[in-house]
């Protein structure tokens, strides 16, 4: 199992939810996981029903078996200040640069440098060891940018090549890429069983493979329960309207007389069945397209009550059942 788990996906697919559930799943049985956010949305704090995350690693959950989940919201400006202190010992001078707006300028004018800082902080956590010589975190899970930007975000070495061909930033980018292109990393894509998210997933995987970044798994989120399978749908289509009306009446949903309540239910029910059949066919088509990618495919259920903390634990349990953690 790769120690850096990167989670991306089209906006609206629930990638942050999946990243949080994955962190919980990986932390079971006494493991320690760091969940990293790089987009500044504080989505992790909302999911775990806690206050906004500061720029420090903070324990936010305990997993079954005594494992722990820590979280970190990486801020590019603070990361750059750390970087300047680490390599140039600037200290208070770096803070003065922040007041002058130089830090914000640097992270805005050179997005490649910004990505080096964001990914570099996560990779540092992957490599960090304690005094006992063991890794501080068993796993690091990154809630990464959406699919359309993930390859460029992770391929930081190419992004900074034109900006810094030598020196600390260049060396930092190379160190980051050694982690990101190794077996230590796996990039998972989250999608829905809908045409646009699936197509973006297919395109995203092609881009990741072209950049020789390690693709992990495809996780289909918010899968609705199967009410009728293909054979049952065919039976519904073939069932005479009169038989359906009698069945409804026998179930206590109206009188048997013609024009009764049961008769009035037939058309709406058949329309609903047809709508379900269309969605079922579309989902089967999208599932087949994802299967053709040749990657491990996992499905998480749509939670009827929405995703709260209990829901996160439920999704984490499902991921473990499916062998993803």
PDB file of C-alpha atoms in Angstrom:
ATOM      1  CA  UNK A   1       0.000   0.000   0.000  1.00  0.00           C
ATOM      2  CA  UNK A   2       1.432   3.383  -1.071  1.00  0.00           C
ATOM      3  CA  UNK A   3       2.151   5.730   1.825  1.00  0.00           C
ATOM      4  CA  UNK A   4       1.019   8.882  -0.043  1.00  0.00           C
ATOM      5  CA  UNK A   5      -2.589   8.573  -1.207  1.00  0.00           C
ATOM      6  CA  UNK A   6      -3.633  11.438  -3.492  1.00  0.00           C
ATOM      7  CA  UNK A   7      -7.381  11.866  -4.051  1.00  0.00           C
ATOM      8  CA  UNK A   8      -8.700  13.922  -6.976  1.00  0.00           C
ATOM      9  CA  UNK A   9     -11.984  14.128  -8.861  1.00  0.00           C
ATOM     10  CA  UNK A  10     -14.272  16.417 -10.776  1.00  0.00           C
ATOM     11  CA  UNK A  11     -15.952  19.103  -8.689  1.00  0.00           C
ATOM     12  CA  UNK A  12     -19.173  17.826  -7.158  1.00  0.00           C
ATOM     13  CA  UNK A  13     -18.105  14.167  -6.992  1.00  0.00           C
ATOM     14  CA  UNK A  14     -17.319  14.320  -3.278  1.00  0.00           C
ATOM     15  CA  UNK A  15     -13.535  13.913  -3.464  1.00  0.00           C
ATOM     16  CA  UNK A  16     -13.002  15.602  -0.083  1.00  0.00           C
ATOM     17  CA  UNK A  17     -15.505  13.218   1.514  1.00  0.00           C
ATOM     18  CA  UNK A  18     -13.762  10.227  -0.062  1.00  0.00           C
ATOM     19  CA  UNK A  19     -10.334  11.518   1.033  1.00  0.00           C
ATOM     20  CA  UNK A  20     -11.596  11.882   4.615  1.00  0.00           C
ATOM     21  CA  UNK A  21     -13.177   8.406   4.605  1.00  0.00           C
ATOM     22  CA  UNK A  22      -9.967   6.939   3.171  1.00  0.00           C
ATOM     23  CA  UNK A  23      -7.901   8.566   5.924  1.00  0.00           C
ATOM     24  CA  UNK A  24     -10.211   7.002   8.523  1.00  0.00           C
ATOM     25  CA  UNK A  25     -10.065   3.613   6.813  1.00  0.00           C
ATOM     26  CA  UNK A  26      -6.259   3.651   6.678  1.00  0.00           C
ATOM     27  CA  UNK A  27      -6.005   4.676  10.332  1.00  0.00           C
ATOM     28  CA  UNK A  28      -7.804   1.639  11.703  1.00  0.00           C
ATOM     29  CA  UNK A  29      -5.892  -1.011  13.638  1.00  0.00           C
ATOM     30  CA  UNK A  30      -3.641   1.493  15.376  1.00  0.00           C
ATOM     31  CA  UNK A  31      -2.262   3.273  12.334  1.00  0.00           C
ATOM     32  CA  UNK A  32      -1.639   7.023  12.188  1.00  0.00           C
ATOM     33  CA  UNK A  33      -2.803   8.990   9.143  1.00  0.00           C
ATOM     34  CA  UNK A  34      -2.300  12.611   8.120  1.00  0.00           C
ATOM     35  CA  UNK A  35      -5.099  14.126   6.014  1.00  0.00           C
ATOM     36  CA  UNK A  36      -3.806  17.089   4.009  1.00  0.00           C
ATOM     37  CA  UNK A  37      -5.844  19.860   2.390  1.00  0.00           C
ATOM     38  CA  UNK A  38      -4.198  22.080  -0.244  1.00  0.00           C
ATOM     39  CA  UNK A  39      -7.021  24.231  -1.624  1.00  0.00           C
ATOM     40  CA  UNK A  40      -7.836  26.353   1.420  1.00  0.00           C
ATOM     41  CA  UNK A  41     -11.554  25.478   1.488  1.00  0.00           C
ATOM     42  CA  UNK A  42     -11.593  24.052   5.026  1.00  0.00           C
ATOM     43  CA  UNK A  43     -13.693  21.160   3.731  1.00  0.00           C
ATOM     44  CA  UNK A  44     -11.991  18.712   6.101  1.00  0.00           C
ATOM     45  CA  UNK A  45     -12.915  20.769   9.157  1.00  0.00           C
ATOM     46  CA  UNK A  46     -16.554  20.845   8.052  1.00  0.00           C
ATOM     47  CA  UNK A  47     -16.700  17.079   7.508  1.00  0.00           C
ATOM     48  CA  UNK A  48     -15.195  16.298  10.902  1.00  0.00           C
ATOM     49  CA  UNK A  49     -17.382  18.932  12.543  1.00  0.00           C
ATOM     50  CA  UNK A  50     -14.452  20.822  14.029  1.00  0.00           C
ATOM     51  CA  UNK A  51     -13.175  24.397  13.943  1.00  0.00           C
ATOM     52  CA  UNK A  52     -11.129  25.713  11.004  1.00  0.00           C
ATOM     53  CA  UNK A  53      -7.774  23.980  10.690  1.00  0.00           C
ATOM     54  CA  UNK A  54      -4.693  26.079  11.472  1.00  0.00           C
ATOM     55  CA  UNK A  55      -1.354  25.678   9.719  1.00  0.00           C
ATOM     56  CA  UNK A  56      -0.342  22.861  12.033  1.00  0.00           C
ATOM     57  CA  UNK A  57      -0.978  19.139  12.284  1.00  0.00           C
ATOM     58  CA  UNK A  58      -3.907  18.515  14.606  1.00  0.00           C
ATOM     59  CA  UNK A  59      -5.608  15.276  15.681  1.00  0.00           C
ATOM     60  CA  UNK A  60      -9.216  15.346  14.508  1.00  0.00           C
ATOM     61  CA  UNK A  61     -10.477  11.764  14.816  1.00  0.00           C
ATOM     62  CA  UNK A  62      -9.872   8.354  16.352  1.00  0.00           C
ATOM     63  CA  UNK A  63     -10.415   5.333  14.130  1.00  0.00           C
ATOM     64  CA  UNK A  64     -11.625   1.866  15.165  1.00  0.00           C
ATOM     65  CA  UNK A  65      -8.798  -0.064  16.794  1.00  0.00           C
ATOM     66  CA  UNK A  66      -7.180   3.043  18.270  1.00  0.00           C
ATOM     67  CA  UNK A  67      -5.765   4.580  15.104  1.00  0.00           C
ATOM     68  CA  UNK A  68      -5.533   8.346  14.781  1.00  0.00           C
ATOM     69  CA  UNK A  69      -6.301  10.823  12.011  1.00  0.00           C
ATOM     70  CA  UNK A  70      -4.431  14.112  11.975  1.00  0.00           C
ATOM     71  CA  UNK A  71      -5.222  16.945   9.583  1.00  0.00           C
ATOM     72  CA  UNK A  72      -3.277  19.829   8.064  1.00  0.00           C
ATOM     73  CA  UNK A  73      -4.519  22.684   5.886  1.00  0.00           C
ATOM     74  CA  UNK A  74      -1.421  23.705   3.927  1.00  0.00           C
ATOM     75  CA  UNK A  75      -1.126  27.418   3.274  1.00  0.00           C
ATOM     76  CA  UNK A  76       1.277  28.367   0.446  1.00  0.00           C
ATOM     77  CA  UNK A  77       2.400  31.583   2.120  1.00  0.00           C
ATOM     78  CA  UNK A  78       3.184  29.880   5.425  1.00  0.00           C
ATOM     79  CA  UNK A  79       4.879  27.041   3.562  1.00  0.00           C
ATOM     80  CA  UNK A  80       7.089  29.556   1.738  1.00  0.00           C
ATOM     81  CA  UNK A  81       8.042  31.189   5.045  1.00  0.00           C
ATOM     82  CA  UNK A  82       9.008  27.739   6.378  1.00  0.00           C
ATOM     83  CA  UNK A  83      10.975  27.141   3.198  1.00  0.00           C
ATOM     84  CA  UNK A  84      12.848  30.448   3.478  1.00  0.00           C
ATOM     85  CA  UNK A  85      13.681  29.719   7.105  1.00  0.00           C
ATOM     86  CA  UNK A  86      14.806  26.172   6.298  1.00  0.00           C
ATOM     87  CA  UNK A  87      17.128  27.042   3.422  1.00  0.00           C
ATOM     88  CA  UNK A  88      18.072  30.666   4.040  1.00  0.00           C
ATOM     89  CA  UNK A  89      17.549  31.140   7.810  1.00  0.00           C
ATOM     90  CA  UNK A  90      15.577  34.330   7.108  1.00  0.00           C
ATOM     91  CA  UNK A  91      13.394  34.143  10.213  1.00  0.00           C
ATOM     92  CA  UNK A  92      12.070  37.644  10.971  1.00  0.00           C
ATOM     93  CA  UNK A  93      13.250  38.853   7.567  1.00  0.00           C
ATOM     94  CA  UNK A  94      10.833  36.382   5.966  1.00  0.00           C
ATOM     95  CA  UNK A  95       7.999  37.754   8.085  1.00  0.00           C
ATOM     96  CA  UNK A  96       8.961  41.259   6.960  1.00  0.00           C
ATOM     97  CA  UNK A  97       8.724  40.095   3.346  1.00  0.00           C
ATOM     98  CA  UNK A  98       5.197  38.858   4.095  1.00  0.00           C
ATOM     99  CA  UNK A  99       4.198  42.281   5.419  1.00  0.00           C
ATOM    100  CA  UNK A 100       5.550  43.881   2.246  1.00  0.00           C
ATOM    101  CA  UNK A 101       3.453  41.518   0.114  1.00  0.00           C
ATOM    102  CA  UNK A 102       6.459  39.742  -1.381  1.00  0.00           C
ATOM    103  CA  UNK A 103       5.336  36.315  -0.199  1.00  0.00           C
ATOM    104  CA  UNK A 104       1.901  36.669  -1.765  1.00  0.00           C
ATOM    105  CA  UNK A 105       3.528  37.993  -4.949  1.00  0.00           C
ATOM    106  CA  UNK A 106       5.884  35.008  -5.168  1.00  0.00           C
ATOM    107  CA  UNK A 107       3.149  32.414  -4.710  1.00  0.00           C
ATOM    108  CA  UNK A 108       0.840  34.170  -7.182  1.00  0.00           C
ATOM    109  CA  UNK A 109       3.227  35.112  -9.983  1.00  0.00           C
ATOM    110  CA  UNK A 110       4.862  31.667 -10.060  1.00  0.00           C
ATOM    111  CA  UNK A 111       2.162  29.015  -9.650  1.00  0.00           C
ATOM    112  CA  UNK A 112       4.742  26.289 -10.254  1.00  0.00           C
ATOM    113  CA  UNK A 113       6.585  27.404  -7.127  1.00  0.00           C
ATOM    114  CA  UNK A 114       3.297  27.435  -5.214  1.00  0.00           C
ATOM    115  CA  UNK A 115       2.652  23.825  -6.169  1.00  0.00           C
ATOM    116  CA  UNK A 116       6.189  22.833  -5.149  1.00  0.00           C
ATOM    117  CA  UNK A 117       5.482  24.297  -1.713  1.00  0.00           C
ATOM    118  CA  UNK A 118       2.099  22.569  -1.362  1.00  0.00           C
ATOM    119  CA  UNK A 119       3.212  19.152  -2.580  1.00  0.00           C
ATOM    120  CA  UNK A 120       6.555  19.511  -0.836  1.00  0.00           C
ATOM    121  CA  UNK A 121       4.903  19.850   2.553  1.00  0.00           C
ATOM    122  CA  UNK A 122       2.915  16.645   1.989  1.00  0.00           C
ATOM    123  CA  UNK A 123       5.988  14.762   0.748  1.00  0.00           C
ATOM    124  CA  UNK A 124       7.959  15.950   3.777  1.00  0.00           C
ATOM    125  CA  UNK A 125       5.286  14.408   6.007  1.00  0.00           C
ATOM    126  CA  UNK A 126       5.595  11.136   4.071  1.00  0.00           C
ATOM    127  CA  UNK A 127       9.369  11.007   4.630  1.00  0.00           C
ATOM    128  CA  UNK A 128       9.429  12.344   8.198  1.00  0.00           C
ATOM    129  CA  UNK A 129      10.707  10.012  10.908  1.00  0.00           C
ATOM    130  CA  UNK A 130      10.599  10.277  14.685  1.00  0.00           C
ATOM    131  CA  UNK A 131      13.426   9.814  17.143  1.00  0.00           C
ATOM    132  CA  UNK A 132      12.748   6.079  17.158  1.00  0.00           C
ATOM    133  CA  UNK A 133      13.592   5.927  13.455  1.00  0.00           C
ATOM    134  CA  UNK A 134      10.031   5.027  12.436  1.00  0.00           C
ATOM    135  CA  UNK A 135       7.819   7.069  10.158  1.00  0.00           C
ATOM    136  CA  UNK A 136       5.716   9.600  12.065  1.00  0.00           C
ATOM    137  CA  UNK A 137       2.725   8.816   9.824  1.00  0.00           C
ATOM    138  CA  UNK A 138       1.880   5.433   8.358  1.00  0.00           C
ATOM    139  CA  UNK A 139      -0.072   7.149   5.576  1.00  0.00           C
ATOM    140  CA  UNK A 140      -0.575  10.643   4.210  1.00  0.00           C
ATOM    141  CA  UNK A 141      -3.832  11.305   2.332  1.00  0.00           C
ATOM    142  CA  UNK A 142      -3.961  14.429   0.174  1.00  0.00           C
ATOM    143  CA  UNK A 143      -7.263  16.062  -0.765  1.00  0.00           C
ATOM    144  CA  UNK A 144      -5.867  17.321  -4.061  1.00  0.00           C
ATOM    145  CA  UNK A 145      -7.117  19.768  -6.742  1.00  0.00           C
ATOM    146  CA  UNK A 146      -9.800  18.607  -9.235  1.00  0.00           C
ATOM    147  CA  UNK A 147      -9.092  16.189 -12.077  1.00  0.00           C
ATOM    148  CA  UNK A 148      -8.629  18.946 -14.655  1.00  0.00           C
ATOM    149  CA  UNK A 149      -5.629  20.328 -12.722  1.00  0.00           C
ATOM    150  CA  UNK A 150      -4.237  17.278 -10.959  1.00  0.00           C
ATOM    151  CA  UNK A 151      -1.510  16.317 -13.454  1.00  0.00           C
ATOM    152  CA  UNK A 152      -0.113  19.828 -13.682  1.00  0.00           C
ATOM    153  CA  UNK A 153      -0.300  20.188  -9.900  1.00  0.00           C
ATOM    154  CA  UNK A 154       1.640  16.985  -9.273  1.00  0.00           C
ATOM    155  CA  UNK A 155       4.105  17.371 -12.142  1.00  0.00           C
ATOM    156  CA  UNK A 156       5.896  20.203 -10.344  1.00  0.00           C
ATOM    157  CA  UNK A 157       9.334  19.372 -11.715  1.00  0.00           C
ATOM    158  CA  UNK A 158       8.248  20.328 -15.235  1.00  0.00           C
ATOM    159  CA  UNK A 159       6.429  23.409 -13.920  1.00  0.00           C
ATOM    160  CA  UNK A 160       9.503  24.922 -12.264  1.00  0.00           C
ATOM    161  CA  UNK A 161      12.062  23.809 -14.872  1.00  0.00           C
ATOM    162  CA  UNK A 162      11.898  27.157 -16.640  1.00  0.00           C
ATOM    163  CA  UNK A 163      11.966  29.101 -13.380  1.00  0.00           C
ATOM    164  CA  UNK A 164      14.778  27.446 -11.471  1.00  0.00           C
ATOM    165  CA  UNK A 165      17.272  25.187 -13.252  1.00  0.00           C
ATOM    166  CA  UNK A 166      19.587  25.035 -10.237  1.00  0.00           C
ATOM    167  CA  UNK A 167      19.420  25.926  -6.557  1.00  0.00           C
ATOM    168  CA  UNK A 168      17.180  24.988  -3.614  1.00  0.00           C
ATOM    169  CA  UNK A 169      13.830  25.302  -5.429  1.00  0.00           C
ATOM    170  CA  UNK A 170      15.076  23.098  -8.252  1.00  0.00           C
ATOM    171  CA  UNK A 171      16.400  20.550  -5.742  1.00  0.00           C
ATOM    172  CA  UNK A 172      13.149  20.687  -3.776  1.00  0.00           C
ATOM    173  CA  UNK A 173      11.123  20.024  -6.935  1.00  0.00           C
ATOM    174  CA  UNK A 174      13.280  17.041  -7.796  1.00  0.00           C
ATOM    175  CA  UNK A 175      12.942  15.659  -4.265  1.00  0.00           C
ATOM    176  CA  UNK A 176       9.157  16.025  -4.494  1.00  0.00           C
ATOM    177  CA  UNK A 177       9.039  14.260  -7.853  1.00  0.00           C
ATOM    178  CA  UNK A 178      11.091  11.361  -6.525  1.00  0.00           C
ATOM    179  CA  UNK A 179       8.247  10.713  -4.076  1.00  0.00           C
ATOM    180  CA  UNK A 180       5.374  11.469  -6.463  1.00  0.00           C
ATOM    181  CA  UNK A 181       6.652   9.187  -9.238  1.00  0.00           C
ATOM    182  CA  UNK A 182       7.591   6.328  -6.943  1.00  0.00           C
ATOM    183  CA  UNK A 183       5.705   3.386  -5.502  1.00  0.00           C
ATOM    184  CA  UNK A 184       5.219   5.473  -2.360  1.00  0.00           C
ATOM    185  CA  UNK A 185       2.438   7.374  -4.182  1.00  0.00           C
ATOM    186  CA  UNK A 186      -0.947   6.405  -5.649  1.00  0.00           C
ATOM    187  CA  UNK A 187      -3.329   8.870  -7.315  1.00  0.00           C
ATOM    188  CA  UNK A 188      -7.002   7.913  -6.974  1.00  0.00           C
ATOM    189  CA  UNK A 189      -9.785   9.522  -8.995  1.00  0.00           C
ATOM    190  CA  UNK A 190     -13.309   9.971  -7.649  1.00  0.00           C
ATOM    191  CA  UNK A 191     -16.252  10.014 -10.047  1.00  0.00           C
ATOM    192  CA  UNK A 192     -19.997   9.528 -10.342  1.00  0.00           C
ATOM    193  CA  UNK A 193     -21.858   7.203 -12.709  1.00  0.00           C
ATOM    194  CA  UNK A 194     -22.590  10.158 -14.987  1.00  0.00           C
ATOM    195  CA  UNK A 195     -21.249  10.983 -18.427  1.00  0.00           C
ATOM    196  CA  UNK A 196     -19.267  14.161 -17.702  1.00  0.00           C
ATOM    197  CA  UNK A 197     -17.485  12.982 -14.525  1.00  0.00           C
ATOM    198  CA  UNK A 198     -16.649   9.645 -16.147  1.00  0.00           C
ATOM    199  CA  UNK A 199     -15.234  11.320 -19.264  1.00  0.00           C
ATOM    200  CA  UNK A 200     -13.144  13.657 -17.106  1.00  0.00           C
ATOM    201  CA  UNK A 201     -11.892  10.641 -15.176  1.00  0.00           C
ATOM    202  CA  UNK A 202     -10.895   8.851 -18.379  1.00  0.00           C
ATOM    203  CA  UNK A 203      -9.091  11.969 -19.637  1.00  0.00           C
ATOM    204  CA  UNK A 204      -7.441  12.546 -16.254  1.00  0.00           C
ATOM    205  CA  UNK A 205      -6.084   9.004 -16.124  1.00  0.00           C
ATOM    206  CA  UNK A 206      -4.672   9.369 -19.640  1.00  0.00           C
ATOM    207  CA  UNK A 207      -2.895  12.585 -18.599  1.00  0.00           C
ATOM    208  CA  UNK A 208      -1.513  11.029 -15.413  1.00  0.00           C
ATOM    209  CA  UNK A 209      -0.216   8.032 -17.336  1.00  0.00           C
ATOM    210  CA  UNK A 210       1.338  10.291 -19.972  1.00  0.00           C
ATOM    211  CA  UNK A 211       3.172  12.175 -17.204  1.00  0.00           C
ATOM    212  CA  UNK A 212       4.220   8.811 -15.699  1.00  0.00           C
ATOM    213  CA  UNK A 213       2.465   9.557 -12.446  1.00  0.00           C
ATOM    214  CA  UNK A 214       1.238   6.476 -10.542  1.00  0.00           C
ATOM    215  CA  UNK A 215      -2.499   5.963 -11.020  1.00  0.00           C
ATOM    216  CA  UNK A 216      -4.145   4.071  -8.168  1.00  0.00           C
ATOM    217  CA  UNK A 217      -7.868   3.324  -8.136  1.00  0.00           C
ATOM    218  CA  UNK A 218     -11.161   4.671  -9.417  1.00  0.00           C
ATOM    219  CA  UNK A 219     -13.737   5.309  -6.712  1.00  0.00           C
ATOM    220  CA  UNK A 220     -17.348   5.735  -7.781  1.00  0.00           C
ATOM    221  CA  UNK A 221     -19.107   7.837  -5.175  1.00  0.00           C
ATOM    222  CA  UNK A 222     -22.790   8.331  -4.319  1.00  0.00           C
ATOM    223  CA  UNK A 223     -24.006   5.149  -6.021  1.00  0.00           C
ATOM    224  CA  UNK A 224     -27.768   4.861  -5.752  1.00  0.00           C
ATOM    225  CA  UNK A 225     -29.218   1.481  -4.726  1.00  0.00           C
ATOM    226  CA  UNK A 226     -30.359  -0.895  -7.451  1.00  0.00           C
ATOM    227  CA  UNK A 227     -34.129  -1.212  -7.208  1.00  0.00           C
ATOM    228  CA  UNK A 228     -34.691  -3.382 -10.282  1.00  0.00           C
ATOM    229  CA  UNK A 229     -32.173  -5.246 -12.414  1.00  0.00           C
ATOM    230  CA  UNK A 230     -32.349  -5.568 -16.209  1.00  0.00           C
ATOM    231  CA  UNK A 231     -34.496  -8.722 -16.132  1.00  0.00           C
ATOM    232  CA  UNK A 232     -36.994  -7.183 -13.719  1.00  0.00           C
ATOM    233  CA  UNK A 233     -37.260  -4.057 -15.847  1.00  0.00           C
ATOM    234  CA  UNK A 234     -38.175  -6.197 -18.850  1.00  0.00           C
ATOM    235  CA  UNK A 235     -40.918  -7.880 -16.816  1.00  0.00           C
ATOM    236  CA  UNK A 236     -42.344  -4.482 -15.848  1.00  0.00           C
ATOM    237  CA  UNK A 237     -42.411  -3.394 -19.487  1.00  0.00           C
ATOM    238  CA  UNK A 238     -44.166  -6.603 -20.543  1.00  0.00           C
ATOM    239  CA  UNK A 239     -46.759  -6.562 -17.735  1.00  0.00           C
ATOM    240  CA  UNK A 240     -50.276  -5.644 -19.007  1.00  0.00           C
ATOM    241  CA  UNK A 241     -51.704  -2.484 -17.467  1.00  0.00           C
ATOM    242  CA  UNK A 242     -54.757  -4.375 -16.230  1.00  0.00           C
ATOM    243  CA  UNK A 243     -52.579  -6.904 -14.398  1.00  0.00           C
ATOM    244  CA  UNK A 244     -50.588  -4.112 -12.786  1.00  0.00           C
ATOM    245  CA  UNK A 245     -53.831  -2.411 -11.669  1.00  0.00           C
ATOM    246  CA  UNK A 246     -55.091  -5.661 -10.123  1.00  0.00           C
ATOM    247  CA  UNK A 247     -51.769  -6.182  -8.330  1.00  0.00           C
ATOM    248  CA  UNK A 248     -51.923  -2.668  -6.916  1.00  0.00           C
ATOM    249  CA  UNK A 249     -55.491  -3.214  -5.794  1.00  0.00           C
ATOM    250  CA  UNK A 250     -54.575  -6.532  -4.168  1.00  0.00           C
ATOM    251  CA  UNK A 251     -51.827  -4.710  -2.283  1.00  0.00           C
ATOM    252  CA  UNK A 252     -54.444  -2.375  -0.846  1.00  0.00           C
ATOM    253  CA  UNK A 253     -53.650   0.612  -3.044  1.00  0.00           C
ATOM    254  CA  UNK A 254     -57.139   1.199  -4.427  1.00  0.00           C
ATOM    255  CA  UNK A 255     -60.385  -0.461  -5.456  1.00  0.00           C
ATOM    256  CA  UNK A 256     -60.580  -3.053  -8.201  1.00  0.00           C
ATOM    257  CA  UNK A 257     -63.248  -1.176 -10.161  1.00  0.00           C
ATOM    258  CA  UNK A 258     -62.210   0.381 -13.438  1.00  0.00           C
ATOM    259  CA  UNK A 259     -61.185   3.975 -12.968  1.00  0.00           C
ATOM    260  CA  UNK A 260     -60.470   3.380  -9.285  1.00  0.00           C
ATOM    261  CA  UNK A 261     -57.471   4.592  -7.373  1.00  0.00           C
ATOM    262  CA  UNK A 262     -55.311   1.650  -8.500  1.00  0.00           C
ATOM    263  CA  UNK A 263     -55.968   2.477 -12.182  1.00  0.00           C
ATOM    264  CA  UNK A 264     -54.819   6.055 -11.626  1.00  0.00           C
ATOM    265  CA  UNK A 265     -51.537   4.822 -10.200  1.00  0.00           C
ATOM    266  CA  UNK A 266     -50.604   2.727 -13.235  1.00  0.00           C
ATOM    267  CA  UNK A 267     -49.379   5.483 -15.583  1.00  0.00           C
ATOM    268  CA  UNK A 268     -47.252   7.329 -12.989  1.00  0.00           C
ATOM    269  CA  UNK A 269     -45.674   4.054 -11.910  1.00  0.00           C
ATOM    270  CA  UNK A 270     -44.879   3.010 -15.459  1.00  0.00           C
ATOM    271  CA  UNK A 271     -43.414   6.453 -16.174  1.00  0.00           C
ATOM    272  CA  UNK A 272     -41.260   6.188 -13.087  1.00  0.00           C
ATOM    273  CA  UNK A 273     -40.124   2.710 -14.113  1.00  0.00           C
ATOM    274  CA  UNK A 274     -39.175   4.006 -17.557  1.00  0.00           C
ATOM    275  CA  UNK A 275     -37.202   6.852 -16.011  1.00  0.00           C
ATOM    276  CA  UNK A 276     -35.406   4.387 -13.761  1.00  0.00           C
ATOM    277  CA  UNK A 277     -34.693   2.122 -16.761  1.00  0.00           C
ATOM    278  CA  UNK A 278     -33.030   4.999 -18.628  1.00  0.00           C
ATOM    279  CA  UNK A 279     -30.863   5.880 -15.623  1.00  0.00           C
ATOM    280  CA  UNK A 280     -30.024   2.199 -15.073  1.00  0.00           C
ATOM    281  CA  UNK A 281     -28.882   1.826 -18.696  1.00  0.00           C
ATOM    282  CA  UNK A 282     -26.768   5.009 -18.477  1.00  0.00           C
ATOM    283  CA  UNK A 283     -25.115   3.890 -15.236  1.00  0.00           C
ATOM    284  CA  UNK A 284     -24.348   0.459 -16.675  1.00  0.00           C
ATOM    285  CA  UNK A 285     -22.777   2.132 -19.711  1.00  0.00           C
ATOM    286  CA  UNK A 286     -20.621   4.412 -17.535  1.00  0.00           C
ATOM    287  CA  UNK A 287     -19.637   1.514 -15.271  1.00  0.00           C
ATOM    288  CA  UNK A 288     -18.485  -0.462 -18.308  1.00  0.00           C
ATOM    289  CA  UNK A 289     -16.377   2.489 -19.497  1.00  0.00           C
ATOM    290  CA  UNK A 290     -14.684   2.720 -16.103  1.00  0.00           C
ATOM    291  CA  UNK A 291     -14.108  -1.041 -15.964  1.00  0.00           C
ATOM    292  CA  UNK A 292     -12.361  -0.827 -19.355  1.00  0.00           C
ATOM    293  CA  UNK A 293      -9.669   1.368 -17.777  1.00  0.00           C
ATOM    294  CA  UNK A 294      -8.210  -1.748 -16.178  1.00  0.00           C
ATOM    295  CA  UNK A 295      -7.899  -0.200 -12.721  1.00  0.00           C
ATOM    296  CA  UNK A 296      -9.324  -1.375  -9.385  1.00  0.00           C
ATOM    297  CA  UNK A 297     -12.888  -0.046  -9.225  1.00  0.00           C
ATOM    298  CA  UNK A 298     -14.698   0.681  -5.967  1.00  0.00           C
ATOM    299  CA  UNK A 299     -18.198   1.974  -5.284  1.00  0.00           C
ATOM    300  CA  UNK A 300     -19.479   3.939  -2.313  1.00  0.00           C
ATOM    301  CA  UNK A 301     -23.199   4.245  -1.598  1.00  0.00           C
ATOM    302  CA  UNK A 302     -25.259   7.412  -1.649  1.00  0.00           C
ATOM    303  CA  UNK A 303     -26.038   8.244   1.967  1.00  0.00           C
ATOM    304  CA  UNK A 304     -29.703   9.168   2.163  1.00  0.00           C
ATOM    305  CA  UNK A 305     -29.210  11.362   5.233  1.00  0.00           C
ATOM    306  CA  UNK A 306     -26.202  13.174   3.789  1.00  0.00           C
ATOM    307  CA  UNK A 307     -22.589  12.953   4.946  1.00  0.00           C
ATOM    308  CA  UNK A 308     -22.039  13.700   8.617  1.00  0.00           C
ATOM    309  CA  UNK A 309     -19.378  12.309  10.939  1.00  0.00           C
ATOM    310  CA  UNK A 310     -21.261   9.026  11.341  1.00  0.00           C
ATOM    311  CA  UNK A 311     -21.542   8.826   7.568  1.00  0.00           C
ATOM    312  CA  UNK A 312     -17.767   9.232   7.205  1.00  0.00           C
ATOM    313  CA  UNK A 313     -17.197   6.253   9.478  1.00  0.00           C
ATOM    314  CA  UNK A 314     -19.739   4.274   7.455  1.00  0.00           C
ATOM    315  CA  UNK A 315     -17.913   5.065   4.205  1.00  0.00           C
ATOM    316  CA  UNK A 316     -14.562   4.223   5.811  1.00  0.00           C
ATOM    317  CA  UNK A 317     -15.928   0.817   6.820  1.00  0.00           C
ATOM    318  CA  UNK A 318     -17.130   0.240   3.270  1.00  0.00           C
ATOM    319  CA  UNK A 319     -13.682   1.091   1.861  1.00  0.00           C
ATOM    320  CA  UNK A 320     -12.069  -1.422   4.178  1.00  0.00           C
ATOM    321  CA  UNK A 321     -14.606  -4.080   3.206  1.00  0.00           C
ATOM    322  CA  UNK A 322     -13.615  -3.517  -0.420  1.00  0.00           C
ATOM    323  CA  UNK A 323      -9.922  -3.911   0.350  1.00  0.00           C
ATOM    324  CA  UNK A 324      -8.835  -0.353  -0.438  1.00  0.00           C
ATOM    325  CA  UNK A 325      -7.274  -0.001   3.016  1.00  0.00           C
TER     326      UNK A 325
END
